[in-house]
Short mmCIF file of C-alpha atoms in Angstrom, two decimals:
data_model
loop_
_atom_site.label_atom_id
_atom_site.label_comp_id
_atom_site.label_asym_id
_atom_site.label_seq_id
_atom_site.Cartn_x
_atom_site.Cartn_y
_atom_site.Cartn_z
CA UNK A 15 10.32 32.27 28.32
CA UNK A 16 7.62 32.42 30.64
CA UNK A 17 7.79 29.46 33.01
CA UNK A 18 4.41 27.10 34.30
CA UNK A 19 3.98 25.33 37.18
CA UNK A 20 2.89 21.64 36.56
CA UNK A 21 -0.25 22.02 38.92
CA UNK A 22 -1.35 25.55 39.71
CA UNK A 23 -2.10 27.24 43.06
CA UNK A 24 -5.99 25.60 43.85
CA UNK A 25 -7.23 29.31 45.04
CA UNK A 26 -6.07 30.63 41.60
CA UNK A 27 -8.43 27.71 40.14
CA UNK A 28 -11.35 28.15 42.57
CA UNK A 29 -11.47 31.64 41.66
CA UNK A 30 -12.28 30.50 37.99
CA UNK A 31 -15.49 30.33 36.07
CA UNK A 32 -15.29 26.41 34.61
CA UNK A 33 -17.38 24.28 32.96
CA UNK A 34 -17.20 20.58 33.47
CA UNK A 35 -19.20 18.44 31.00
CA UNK A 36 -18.40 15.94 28.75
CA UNK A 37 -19.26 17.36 25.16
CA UNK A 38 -19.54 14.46 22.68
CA UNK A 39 -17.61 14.14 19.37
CA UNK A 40 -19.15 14.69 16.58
CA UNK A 41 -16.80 14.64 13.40
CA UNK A 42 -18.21 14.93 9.79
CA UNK A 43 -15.22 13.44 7.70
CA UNK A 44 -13.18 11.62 10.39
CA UNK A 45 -9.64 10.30 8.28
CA UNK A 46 -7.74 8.17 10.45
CA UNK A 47 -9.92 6.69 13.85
CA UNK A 48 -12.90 4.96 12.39
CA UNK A 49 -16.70 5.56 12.97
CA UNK A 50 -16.80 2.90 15.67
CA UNK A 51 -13.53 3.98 17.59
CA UNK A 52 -14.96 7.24 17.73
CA UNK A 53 -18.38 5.98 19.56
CA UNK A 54 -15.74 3.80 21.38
CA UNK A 55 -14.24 6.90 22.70
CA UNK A 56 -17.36 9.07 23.25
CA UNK A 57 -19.23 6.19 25.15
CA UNK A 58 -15.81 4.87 27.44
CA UNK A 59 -13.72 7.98 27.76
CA UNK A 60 -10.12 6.73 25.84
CA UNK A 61 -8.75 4.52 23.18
CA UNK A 62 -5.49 2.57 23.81
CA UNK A 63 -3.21 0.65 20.85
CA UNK A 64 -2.59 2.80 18.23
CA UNK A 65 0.29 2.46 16.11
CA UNK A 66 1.89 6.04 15.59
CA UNK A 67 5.72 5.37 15.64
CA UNK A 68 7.73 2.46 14.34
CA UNK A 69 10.01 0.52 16.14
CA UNK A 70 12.56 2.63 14.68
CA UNK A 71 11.33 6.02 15.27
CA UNK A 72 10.83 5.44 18.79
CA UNK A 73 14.14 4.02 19.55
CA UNK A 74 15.29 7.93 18.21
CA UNK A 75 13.04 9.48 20.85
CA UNK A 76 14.09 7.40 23.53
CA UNK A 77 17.46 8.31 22.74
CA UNK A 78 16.62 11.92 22.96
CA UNK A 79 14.89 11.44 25.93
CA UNK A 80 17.39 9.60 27.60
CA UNK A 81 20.08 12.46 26.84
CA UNK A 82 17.31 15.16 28.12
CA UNK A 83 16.64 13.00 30.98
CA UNK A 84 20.41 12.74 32.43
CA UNK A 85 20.70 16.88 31.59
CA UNK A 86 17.36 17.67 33.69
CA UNK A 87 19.12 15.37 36.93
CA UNK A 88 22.00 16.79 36.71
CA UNK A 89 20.35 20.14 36.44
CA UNK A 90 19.02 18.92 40.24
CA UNK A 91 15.45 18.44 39.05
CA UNK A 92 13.81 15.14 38.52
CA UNK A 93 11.98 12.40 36.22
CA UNK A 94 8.65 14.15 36.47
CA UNK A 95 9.66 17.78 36.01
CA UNK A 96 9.98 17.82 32.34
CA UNK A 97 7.04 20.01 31.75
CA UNK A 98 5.19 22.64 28.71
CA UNK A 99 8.37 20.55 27.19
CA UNK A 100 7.37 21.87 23.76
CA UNK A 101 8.02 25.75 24.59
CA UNK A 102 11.80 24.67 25.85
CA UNK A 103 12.97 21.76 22.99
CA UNK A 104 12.44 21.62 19.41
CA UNK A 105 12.22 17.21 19.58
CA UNK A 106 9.26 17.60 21.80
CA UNK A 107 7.56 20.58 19.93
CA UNK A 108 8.12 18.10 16.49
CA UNK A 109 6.07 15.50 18.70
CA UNK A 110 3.63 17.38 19.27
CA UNK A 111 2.49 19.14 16.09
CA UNK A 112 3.48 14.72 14.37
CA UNK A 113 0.68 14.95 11.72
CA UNK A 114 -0.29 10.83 12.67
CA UNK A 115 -1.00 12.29 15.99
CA UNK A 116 -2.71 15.39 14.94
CA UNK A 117 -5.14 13.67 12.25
CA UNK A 118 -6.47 11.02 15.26
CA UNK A 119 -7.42 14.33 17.22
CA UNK A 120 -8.75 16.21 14.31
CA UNK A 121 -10.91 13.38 13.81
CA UNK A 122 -12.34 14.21 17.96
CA UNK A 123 -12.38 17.70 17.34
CA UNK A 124 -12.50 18.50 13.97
CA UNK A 125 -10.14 21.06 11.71
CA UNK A 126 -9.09 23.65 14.43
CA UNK A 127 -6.92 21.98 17.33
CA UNK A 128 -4.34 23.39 19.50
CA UNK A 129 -1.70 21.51 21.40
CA UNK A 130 -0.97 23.12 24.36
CA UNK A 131 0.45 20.64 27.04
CA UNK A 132 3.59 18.23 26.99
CA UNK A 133 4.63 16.48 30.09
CA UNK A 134 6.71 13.54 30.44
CA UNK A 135 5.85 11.07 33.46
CA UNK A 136 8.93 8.77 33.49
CA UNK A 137 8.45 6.52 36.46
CA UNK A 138 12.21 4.65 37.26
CA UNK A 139 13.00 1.08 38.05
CA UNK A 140 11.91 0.70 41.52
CA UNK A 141 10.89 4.47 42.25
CA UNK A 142 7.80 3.26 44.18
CA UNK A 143 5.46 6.69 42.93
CA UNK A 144 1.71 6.44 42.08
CA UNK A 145 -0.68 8.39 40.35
CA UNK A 146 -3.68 8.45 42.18
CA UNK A 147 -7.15 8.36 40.49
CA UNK A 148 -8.13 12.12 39.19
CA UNK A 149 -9.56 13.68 36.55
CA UNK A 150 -7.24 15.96 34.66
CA UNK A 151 -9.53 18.52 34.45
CA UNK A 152 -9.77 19.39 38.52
CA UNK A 153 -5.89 20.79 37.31
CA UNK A 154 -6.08 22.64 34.32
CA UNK A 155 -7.59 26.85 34.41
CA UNK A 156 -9.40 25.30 30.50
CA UNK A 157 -12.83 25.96 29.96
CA UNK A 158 -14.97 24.17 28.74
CA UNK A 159 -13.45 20.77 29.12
CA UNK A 160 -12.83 19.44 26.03
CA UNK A 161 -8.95 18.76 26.12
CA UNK A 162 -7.81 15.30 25.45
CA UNK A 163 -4.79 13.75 26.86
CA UNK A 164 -2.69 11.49 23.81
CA UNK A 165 -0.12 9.31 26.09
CA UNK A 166 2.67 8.52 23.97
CA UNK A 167 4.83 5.62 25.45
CA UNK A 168 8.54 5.53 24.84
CA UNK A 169 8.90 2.22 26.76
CA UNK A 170 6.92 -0.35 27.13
CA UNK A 171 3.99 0.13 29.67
CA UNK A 172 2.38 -3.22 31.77
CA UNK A 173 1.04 -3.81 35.00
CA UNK A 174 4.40 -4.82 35.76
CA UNK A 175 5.94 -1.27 35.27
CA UNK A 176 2.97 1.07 36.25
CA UNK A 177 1.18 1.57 33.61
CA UNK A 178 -1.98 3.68 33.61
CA UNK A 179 -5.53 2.81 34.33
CA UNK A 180 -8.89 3.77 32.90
CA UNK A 181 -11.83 3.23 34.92
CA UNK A 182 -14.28 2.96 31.96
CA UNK A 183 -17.02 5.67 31.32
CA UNK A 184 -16.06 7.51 34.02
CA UNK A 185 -16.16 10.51 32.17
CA UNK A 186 -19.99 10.57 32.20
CA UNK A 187 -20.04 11.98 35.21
CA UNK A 188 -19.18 15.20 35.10
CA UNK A 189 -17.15 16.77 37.51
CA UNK A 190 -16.01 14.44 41.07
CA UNK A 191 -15.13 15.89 44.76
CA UNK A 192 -11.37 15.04 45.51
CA UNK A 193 -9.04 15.42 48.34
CA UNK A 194 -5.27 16.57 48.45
CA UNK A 195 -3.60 13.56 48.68
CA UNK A 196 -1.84 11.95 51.59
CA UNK A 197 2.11 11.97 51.83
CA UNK A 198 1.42 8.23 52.48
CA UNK A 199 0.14 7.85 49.04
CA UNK A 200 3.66 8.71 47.36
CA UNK A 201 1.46 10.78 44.94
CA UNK A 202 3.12 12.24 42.12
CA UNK A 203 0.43 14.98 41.68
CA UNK A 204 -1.73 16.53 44.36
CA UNK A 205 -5.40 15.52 44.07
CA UNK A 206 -7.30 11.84 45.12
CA UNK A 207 -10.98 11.19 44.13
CA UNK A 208 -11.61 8.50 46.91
CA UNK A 209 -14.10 5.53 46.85
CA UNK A 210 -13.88 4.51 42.81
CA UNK A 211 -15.58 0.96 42.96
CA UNK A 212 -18.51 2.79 42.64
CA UNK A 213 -17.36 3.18 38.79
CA UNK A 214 -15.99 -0.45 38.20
CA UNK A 215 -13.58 -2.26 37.55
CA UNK A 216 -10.36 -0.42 36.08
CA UNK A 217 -8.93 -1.23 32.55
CA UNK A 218 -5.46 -1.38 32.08
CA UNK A 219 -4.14 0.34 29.44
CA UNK A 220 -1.01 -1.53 28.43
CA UNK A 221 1.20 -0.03 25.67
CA UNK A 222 3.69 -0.91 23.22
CA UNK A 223 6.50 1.55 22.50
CA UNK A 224 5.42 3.93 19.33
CA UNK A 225 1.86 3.28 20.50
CA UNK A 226 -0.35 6.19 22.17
CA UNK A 227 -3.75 6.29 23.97
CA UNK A 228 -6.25 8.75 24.17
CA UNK A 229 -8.64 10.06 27.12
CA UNK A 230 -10.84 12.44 27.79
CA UNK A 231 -10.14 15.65 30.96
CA UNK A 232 -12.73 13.97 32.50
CA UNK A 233 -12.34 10.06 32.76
CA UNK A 234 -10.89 8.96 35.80
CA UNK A 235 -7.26 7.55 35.90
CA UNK A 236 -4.30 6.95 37.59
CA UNK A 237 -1.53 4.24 38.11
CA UNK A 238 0.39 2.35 40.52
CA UNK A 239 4.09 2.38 41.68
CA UNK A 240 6.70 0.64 39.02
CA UNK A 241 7.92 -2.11 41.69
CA UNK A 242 9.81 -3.73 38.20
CA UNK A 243 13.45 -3.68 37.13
CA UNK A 244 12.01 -1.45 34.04
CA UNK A 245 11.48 2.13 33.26
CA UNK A 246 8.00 2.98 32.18
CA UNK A 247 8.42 6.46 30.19
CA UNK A 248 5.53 8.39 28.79
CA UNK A 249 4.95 11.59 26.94
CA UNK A 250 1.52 13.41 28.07
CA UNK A 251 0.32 15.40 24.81
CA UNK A 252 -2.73 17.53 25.76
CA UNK A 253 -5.15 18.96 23.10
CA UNK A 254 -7.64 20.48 22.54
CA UNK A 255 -10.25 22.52 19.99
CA UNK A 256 -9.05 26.40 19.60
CA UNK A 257 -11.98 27.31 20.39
CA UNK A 258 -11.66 26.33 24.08
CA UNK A 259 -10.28 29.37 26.52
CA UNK A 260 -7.32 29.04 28.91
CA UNK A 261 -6.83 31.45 31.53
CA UNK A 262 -3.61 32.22 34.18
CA UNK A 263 -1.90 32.64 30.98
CA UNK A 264 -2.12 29.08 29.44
CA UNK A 265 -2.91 30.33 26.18
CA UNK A 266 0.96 30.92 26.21
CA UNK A 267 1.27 27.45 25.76
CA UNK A 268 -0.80 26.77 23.11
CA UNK A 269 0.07 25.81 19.15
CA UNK A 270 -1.95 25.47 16.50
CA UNK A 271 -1.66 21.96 15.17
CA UNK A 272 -4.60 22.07 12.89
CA UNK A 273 -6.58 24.32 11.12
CA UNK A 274 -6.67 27.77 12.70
CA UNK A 275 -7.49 30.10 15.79
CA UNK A 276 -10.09 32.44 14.54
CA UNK A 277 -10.00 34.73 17.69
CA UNK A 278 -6.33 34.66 18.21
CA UNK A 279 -6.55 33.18 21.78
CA UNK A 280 -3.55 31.02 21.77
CA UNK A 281 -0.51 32.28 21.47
CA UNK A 282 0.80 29.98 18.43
CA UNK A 283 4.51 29.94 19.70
CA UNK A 284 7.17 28.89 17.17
CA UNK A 285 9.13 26.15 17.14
CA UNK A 286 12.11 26.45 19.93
CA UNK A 287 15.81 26.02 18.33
CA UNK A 288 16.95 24.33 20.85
CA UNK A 289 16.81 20.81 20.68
#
């Protein structure tokens, strides 16, 4: 199986013809998110609170995660390495292609959607990490931006634990400079937009387990250090219409959750039998 890096090399993304704009969503039979959560999401950037897994469910995928999680450090790697999840375990490729979290993106992007990304950020009690404010897109060789990140939390996320924040609308404007991020900053990823009063003030997007939020490649986020006694796990699903092209051999990653890929772009990947 072909293996990604979580980031990729920034000359291999300068070298890249991108566009970075915000493309509205305009659904014409939207199922699940209603008429004004979908203005909600097209005027702010994300939507936070929504009910996909009961209390039951998501006790199962914690305990699945919890197994993975103790396999991948004793493997040597660590509680943010469990990336493109989907192309390696079965559980995570069922997660992605859930049909309650497909139908809330289908109603963004209409019939033909591809998931492509699964990441889980799992910060530990104590770990002292941050995410600094970015914009997902600056990472991903996707063009045009139009993926959406669905943040599925398998504990409970608070300010207490690190959860993430939006800073509201930020999405609007287009594409922001950045700066590689100082070891001082404890950064998880690589890239800081500095200076983001300028946008407001940040909204904190607190989660129940089962619950998932939504935001745009472009809308500025990030999150502080868990300083609790808690774990704050999350799975990062990233979507996105088929219709979008991925280059450096991303369209590896991508499955058809929804409708289908006229042009054969992504590469549709089956399911993988191990769990």
């Amino acid at each position: 199986m072909q293996q990604f890096a979580i980031v990729p090399e920034q000359a291999d993304l300068d070298r890249l013809d991108r566009q970075f704009d915000f493309i509205p969503c305009e659904p014409t039979a939207p199922s699940t998110l209603s008429a004004d959560k979908i203005s909600q999401f097209n005027e702010q950037g994300f939507l936070t609170g929504i009910t996909i897994y009961s209390a039951a469910e998501i006790d199962q995928i914690r305990s699945y995660f919890d197994a993975l999680l103790e396999r991948t450090l004793a493997e040597g790697g660590d509680a943010y390495s469990i990336s493109s999840a989907h192309l390696r375990h079965g559980r995570v490729f069922d997660i992605l292609t859930e049909r309650r979290i497909v139908a809330c993106v289908r109603d963004l992007f209409g019939d033909d959607v591809v998931g492509w990304g699964s990441h889980f950020f799992c910060k530990l009690p104590g770990d002292g990490k941050t995410v600094a404010w970015h914009q997902d897109a600056s990472y991903w060789p996707l063009t045009p931006t139009r993926t959406v990140t669905v943040w599925l939390a398998i504990d409970d996320a608070d300010c207490e634990n690190g959860c993430m924040q939006f800073l509201p609308a930020s999405h609007r404007h287009g594409h922001l400079p950045y700066r590689e991020s100082d070891t001082a900053e404890r950064n998880v990823l690589n890239q800081t937009v500095d200076a983001v009063e300028r946008f407001g003030e940040p909204s904190n997007c607190v989660l129940k387990a089962g619950e998932i939020s939504i935001h745009s490649d472009l809308l500025l986020h990030g999150s502080g250090a868990n300083l609790s006694e808690r774990r704050r796990c999350g799975l990062t699903l990233r979507y996105c219409p088929t219709s979008v092209r991925a280059h450096l051999g991303w369209n590896a990653k991508g499955v058809v959750v929804s409708g289908s890929d006229s042009s054969a772009h992504w590469a549709n990947p089956k399911r993988p039998t191990s769990e």
